[in-house]
Coordinates of C-alpha atoms in Angstrom, one line a residue:
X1089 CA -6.9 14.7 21.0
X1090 CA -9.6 16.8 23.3
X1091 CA -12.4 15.5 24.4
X1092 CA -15.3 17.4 24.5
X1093 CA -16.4 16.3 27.5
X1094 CA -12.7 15.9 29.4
X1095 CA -11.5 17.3 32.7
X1096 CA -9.8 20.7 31.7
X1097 CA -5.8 20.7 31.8
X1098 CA -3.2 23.0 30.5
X1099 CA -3.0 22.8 26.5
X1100 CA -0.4 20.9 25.4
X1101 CA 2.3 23.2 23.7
X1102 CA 2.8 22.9 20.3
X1103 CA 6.2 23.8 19.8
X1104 CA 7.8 20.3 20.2
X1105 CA 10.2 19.6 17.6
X1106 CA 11.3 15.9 16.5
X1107 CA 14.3 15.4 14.4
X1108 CA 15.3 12.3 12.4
X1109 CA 18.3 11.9 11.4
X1110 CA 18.8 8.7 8.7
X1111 CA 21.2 7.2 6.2
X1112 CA 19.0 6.3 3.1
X1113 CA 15.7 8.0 2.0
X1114 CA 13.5 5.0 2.6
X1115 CA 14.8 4.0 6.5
X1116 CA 12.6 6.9 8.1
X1117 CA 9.5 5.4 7.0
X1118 CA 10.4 1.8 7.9
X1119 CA 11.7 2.5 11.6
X1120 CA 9.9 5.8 12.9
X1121 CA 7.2 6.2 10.1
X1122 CA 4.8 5.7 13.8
X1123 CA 6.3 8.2 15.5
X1124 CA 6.9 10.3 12.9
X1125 CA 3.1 10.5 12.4
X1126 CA 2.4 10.8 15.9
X1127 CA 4.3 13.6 17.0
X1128 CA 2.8 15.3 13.9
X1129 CA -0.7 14.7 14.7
X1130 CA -0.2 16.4 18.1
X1131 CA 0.9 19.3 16.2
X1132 CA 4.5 19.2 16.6
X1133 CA 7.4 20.1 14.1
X1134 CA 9.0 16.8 12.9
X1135 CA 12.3 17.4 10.4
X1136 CA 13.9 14.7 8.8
X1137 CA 17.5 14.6 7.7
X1138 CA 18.0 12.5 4.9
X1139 CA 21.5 11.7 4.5
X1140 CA 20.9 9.8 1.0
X1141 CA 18.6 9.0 -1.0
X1142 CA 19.7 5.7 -1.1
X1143 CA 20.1 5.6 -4.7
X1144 CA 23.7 2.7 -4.7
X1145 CA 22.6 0.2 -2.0
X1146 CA 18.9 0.3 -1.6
X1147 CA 17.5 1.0 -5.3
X1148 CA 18.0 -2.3 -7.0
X1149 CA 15.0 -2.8 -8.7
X1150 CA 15.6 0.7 -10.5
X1151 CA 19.4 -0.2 -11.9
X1152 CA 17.9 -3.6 -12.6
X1153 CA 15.6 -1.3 -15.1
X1154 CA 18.3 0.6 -16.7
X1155 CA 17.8 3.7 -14.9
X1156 CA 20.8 6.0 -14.7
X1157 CA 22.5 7.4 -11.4
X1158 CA 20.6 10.9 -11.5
X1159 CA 17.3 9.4 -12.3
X1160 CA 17.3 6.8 -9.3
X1161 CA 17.8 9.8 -7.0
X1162 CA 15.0 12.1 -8.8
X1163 CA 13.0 9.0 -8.0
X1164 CA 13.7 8.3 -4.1
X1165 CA 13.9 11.9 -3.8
X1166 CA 10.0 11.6 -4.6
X1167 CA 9.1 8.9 -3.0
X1168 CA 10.8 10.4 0.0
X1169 CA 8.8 13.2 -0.3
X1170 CA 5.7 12.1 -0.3
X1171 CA 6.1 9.5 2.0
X1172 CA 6.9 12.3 4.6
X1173 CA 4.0 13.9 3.3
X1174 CA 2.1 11.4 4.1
X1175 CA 3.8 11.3 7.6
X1176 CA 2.5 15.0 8.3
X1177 CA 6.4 15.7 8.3
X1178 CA 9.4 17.6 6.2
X1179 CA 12.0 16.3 5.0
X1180 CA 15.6 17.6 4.1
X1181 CA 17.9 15.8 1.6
X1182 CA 21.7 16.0 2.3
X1183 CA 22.6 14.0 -1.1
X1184 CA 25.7 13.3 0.9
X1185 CA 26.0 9.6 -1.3
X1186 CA 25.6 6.1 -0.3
X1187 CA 27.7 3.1 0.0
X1188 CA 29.8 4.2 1.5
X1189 CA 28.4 7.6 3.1
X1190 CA 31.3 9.0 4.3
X1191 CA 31.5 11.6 7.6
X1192 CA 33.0 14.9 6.4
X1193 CA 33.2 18.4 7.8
X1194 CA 31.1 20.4 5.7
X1195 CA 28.4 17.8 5.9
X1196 CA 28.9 17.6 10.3
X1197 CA 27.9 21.4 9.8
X1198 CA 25.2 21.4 7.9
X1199 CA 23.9 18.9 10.5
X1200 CA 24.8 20.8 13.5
X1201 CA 23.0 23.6 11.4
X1202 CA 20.1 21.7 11.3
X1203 CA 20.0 21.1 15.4
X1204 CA 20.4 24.5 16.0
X1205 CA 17.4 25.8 13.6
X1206 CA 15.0 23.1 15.0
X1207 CA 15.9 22.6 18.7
X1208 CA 14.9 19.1 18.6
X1209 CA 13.2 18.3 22.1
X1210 CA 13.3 14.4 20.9
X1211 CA 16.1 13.0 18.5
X1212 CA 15.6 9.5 16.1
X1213 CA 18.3 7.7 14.5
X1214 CA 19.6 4.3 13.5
X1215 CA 21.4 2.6 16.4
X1216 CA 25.4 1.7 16.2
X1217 CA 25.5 -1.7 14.8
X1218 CA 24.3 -2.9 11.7
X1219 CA 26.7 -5.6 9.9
X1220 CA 24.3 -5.7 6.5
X1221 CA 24.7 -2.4 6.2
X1222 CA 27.8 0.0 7.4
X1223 CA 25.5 3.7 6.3
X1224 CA 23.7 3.0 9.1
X1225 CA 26.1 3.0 11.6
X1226 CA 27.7 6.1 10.2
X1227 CA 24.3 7.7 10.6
X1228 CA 24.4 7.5 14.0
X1229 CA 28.1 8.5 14.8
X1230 CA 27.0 11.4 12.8
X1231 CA 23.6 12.4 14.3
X1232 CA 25.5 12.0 17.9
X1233 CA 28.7 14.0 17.1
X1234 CA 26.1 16.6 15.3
X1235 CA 24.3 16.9 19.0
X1236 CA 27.1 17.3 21.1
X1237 CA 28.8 20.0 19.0
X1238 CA 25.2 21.8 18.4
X1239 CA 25.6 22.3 22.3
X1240 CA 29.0 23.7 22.1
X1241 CA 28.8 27.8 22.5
X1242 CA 32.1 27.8 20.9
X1243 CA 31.3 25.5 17.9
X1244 CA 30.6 28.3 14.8
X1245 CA 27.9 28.4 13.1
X1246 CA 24.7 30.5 12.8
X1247 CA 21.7 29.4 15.8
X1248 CA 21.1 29.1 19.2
X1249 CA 23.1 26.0 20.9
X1250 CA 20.8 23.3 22.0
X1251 CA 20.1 21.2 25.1
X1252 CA 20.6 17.4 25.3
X1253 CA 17.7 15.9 23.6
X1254 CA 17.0 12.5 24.3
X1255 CA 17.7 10.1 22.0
X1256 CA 15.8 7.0 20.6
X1257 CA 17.1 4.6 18.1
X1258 CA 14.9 3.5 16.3
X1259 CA 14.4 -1.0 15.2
X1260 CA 17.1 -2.2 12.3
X1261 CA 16.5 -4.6 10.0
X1262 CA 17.9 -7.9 11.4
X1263 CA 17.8 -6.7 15.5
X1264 CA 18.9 -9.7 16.6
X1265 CA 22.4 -9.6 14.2
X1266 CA 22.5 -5.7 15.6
X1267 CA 22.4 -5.4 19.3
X1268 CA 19.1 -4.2 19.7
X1269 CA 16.9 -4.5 22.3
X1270 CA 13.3 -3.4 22.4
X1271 CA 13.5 -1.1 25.4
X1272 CA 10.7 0.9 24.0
X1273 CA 7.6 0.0 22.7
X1274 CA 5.0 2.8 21.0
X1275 CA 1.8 2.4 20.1
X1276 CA 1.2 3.6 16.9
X1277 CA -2.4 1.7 16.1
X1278 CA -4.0 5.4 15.5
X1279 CA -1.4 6.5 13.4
X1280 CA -1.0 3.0 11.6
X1281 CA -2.7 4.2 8.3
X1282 CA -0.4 6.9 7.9
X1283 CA 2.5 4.6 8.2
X1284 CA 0.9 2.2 5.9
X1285 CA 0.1 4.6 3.3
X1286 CA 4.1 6.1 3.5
X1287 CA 5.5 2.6 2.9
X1288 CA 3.4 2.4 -0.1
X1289 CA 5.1 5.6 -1.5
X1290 CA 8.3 3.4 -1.7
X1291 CA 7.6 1.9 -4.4
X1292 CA 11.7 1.3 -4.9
X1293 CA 11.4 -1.1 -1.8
X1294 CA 7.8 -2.4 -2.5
X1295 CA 9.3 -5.6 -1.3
X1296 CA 9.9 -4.2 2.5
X1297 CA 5.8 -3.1 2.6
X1298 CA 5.1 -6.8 3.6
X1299 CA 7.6 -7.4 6.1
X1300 CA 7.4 -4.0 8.4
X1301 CA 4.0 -4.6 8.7
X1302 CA 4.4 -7.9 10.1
X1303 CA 7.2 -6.6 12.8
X1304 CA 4.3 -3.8 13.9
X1305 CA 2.1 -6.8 14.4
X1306 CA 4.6 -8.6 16.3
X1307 CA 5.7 -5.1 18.1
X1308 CA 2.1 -4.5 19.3
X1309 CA 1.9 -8.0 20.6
X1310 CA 4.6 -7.4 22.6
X1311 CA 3.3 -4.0 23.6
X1312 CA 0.2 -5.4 25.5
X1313 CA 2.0 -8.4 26.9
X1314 CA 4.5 -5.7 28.7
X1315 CA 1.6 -3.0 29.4
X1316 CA -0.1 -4.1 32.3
X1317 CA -3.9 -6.1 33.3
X1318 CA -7.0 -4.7 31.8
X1319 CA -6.0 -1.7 29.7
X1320 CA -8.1 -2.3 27.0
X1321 CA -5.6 -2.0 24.2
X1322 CA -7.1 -3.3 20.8
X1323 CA -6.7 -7.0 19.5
X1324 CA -4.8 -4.9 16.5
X1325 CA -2.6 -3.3 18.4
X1326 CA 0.5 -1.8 16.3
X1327 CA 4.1 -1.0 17.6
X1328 CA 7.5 0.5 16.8
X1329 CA 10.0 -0.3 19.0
X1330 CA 13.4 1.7 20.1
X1331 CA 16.2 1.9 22.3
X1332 CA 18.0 4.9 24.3
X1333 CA 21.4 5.6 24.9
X1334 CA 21.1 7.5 27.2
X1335 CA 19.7 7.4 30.7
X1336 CA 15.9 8.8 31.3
X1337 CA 15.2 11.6 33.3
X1338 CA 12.1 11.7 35.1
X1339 CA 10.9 12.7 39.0
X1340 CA 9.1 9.2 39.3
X1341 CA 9.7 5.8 37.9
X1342 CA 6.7 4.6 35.2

């Protein structure tokens, strides 16, 4: 934010746009919830597109209940929604199904679709390995193929084509089982209430609130033993941590 009293400098634009692509309605919140609500608090667009809702693999203790098929995704669909909410995001349910979610042609160009309407100037999705959990994977291969062909003038479909975003993967579950290194670490300590308060919407995965809040502990530990000498960050530092695919371009190394 501003300061009153800052050193003036040229606004920051607005019109950044942030879109997550992810397999299961609750996986946005526990990976990028951070910089979900960051980006939104600078007044950029974040969309989310939510593959599933998540309702087969991730919504045991609601068929442990009784609840029927229909009524577990009427119930994600809402937590979903006000998580991102919460988040200061939209959200955009494919209800393309779950265990397995399978790659199809109709559902690549709805994604593409999707590029091309918000010119994504950042892209977040689940990384390529994931043994516990195979939507995952096919998450990515389809948030990647959805990219390149959203650049291709001769791919049809309405829209402008896009650039090449950068890409960020965002932390799985078990990292160490999924070939994921921490080559990014955000702060999200301002933005850490906002996370908090979209886990709580999941009340489906109540069992996750517990455990994703003791990685952004251990994230922002890690943060300000990699950021330098005398930075000042807070004892209660918080942190999400990602990985890129693809090489960083920048006109000086920091």
């Amino acid at each position: 934010m501003t300061q009153a009293n800052a050193p003036a400098s040229p606004p920051r634009s607005t019109s950044r746009s942030t879109l997550v692509v992810t397999a299961h309605a609750g996986d946005f919140v526990w990976r990028a919830g951070g910089a979900i609500a960051l980006a939104a608090s600078r007044g950029e667009k974040v969309t989310i597109a939510c593959l599933t809702f998540g309702e087969r693999g991730e919504s045991a203790k609601a068929w442990r209940e009784g609840k029927k098929l229909d009524e577990i995704k009427a119930i994600r669909r809402d937590e979903a929604e006000r998580a991102a909410a919460a988040l200061g995001a939209e959200v955009r349910f494919f209800d393309a199904g779950d265990y397995p979610l399978v790659a199809g042609a109709e559902l690549t160009d709805r994604l593409v679709a999707v590029y091309r309407e918000t010119q994504p100037d950042v892209v977040l999705t689940h990384p390529t390995e994931d043994p516990y959990n195979g939507d995952h994977p096919a998450a990515n291969r389809m948030a990647l193929e959805a990219r390149i062909l959203a650049q291709a003038i001769g791919y049809p479909g309405e829209g402008e084509i896009i650039g090449a975003p950068p890409v960020f993967y965002f932390e799985p579950h078990q990292p160490e089982m999924s070939g994921f290194r921490p080559e990014v670490l955000l702060d999200i300590t301002e933005v850490w209430d906002a996370k908090r308060k979209a886990m709580e919407c999941l009340g489906a995965q109540q069992h996750l609130w517990a455990y994703y809040t003791d990685l952004a502990v251990r994230r922002g530990v890690q943060l300000k033993r990699n950021a330098g000498p005398n930075l000042g960050l807070a004892h209660t530092t918080m942190a999400e941590a990602y990985m890129r695919p693809f090489p960083q371009i920048a006109q000086e190394l920091a």
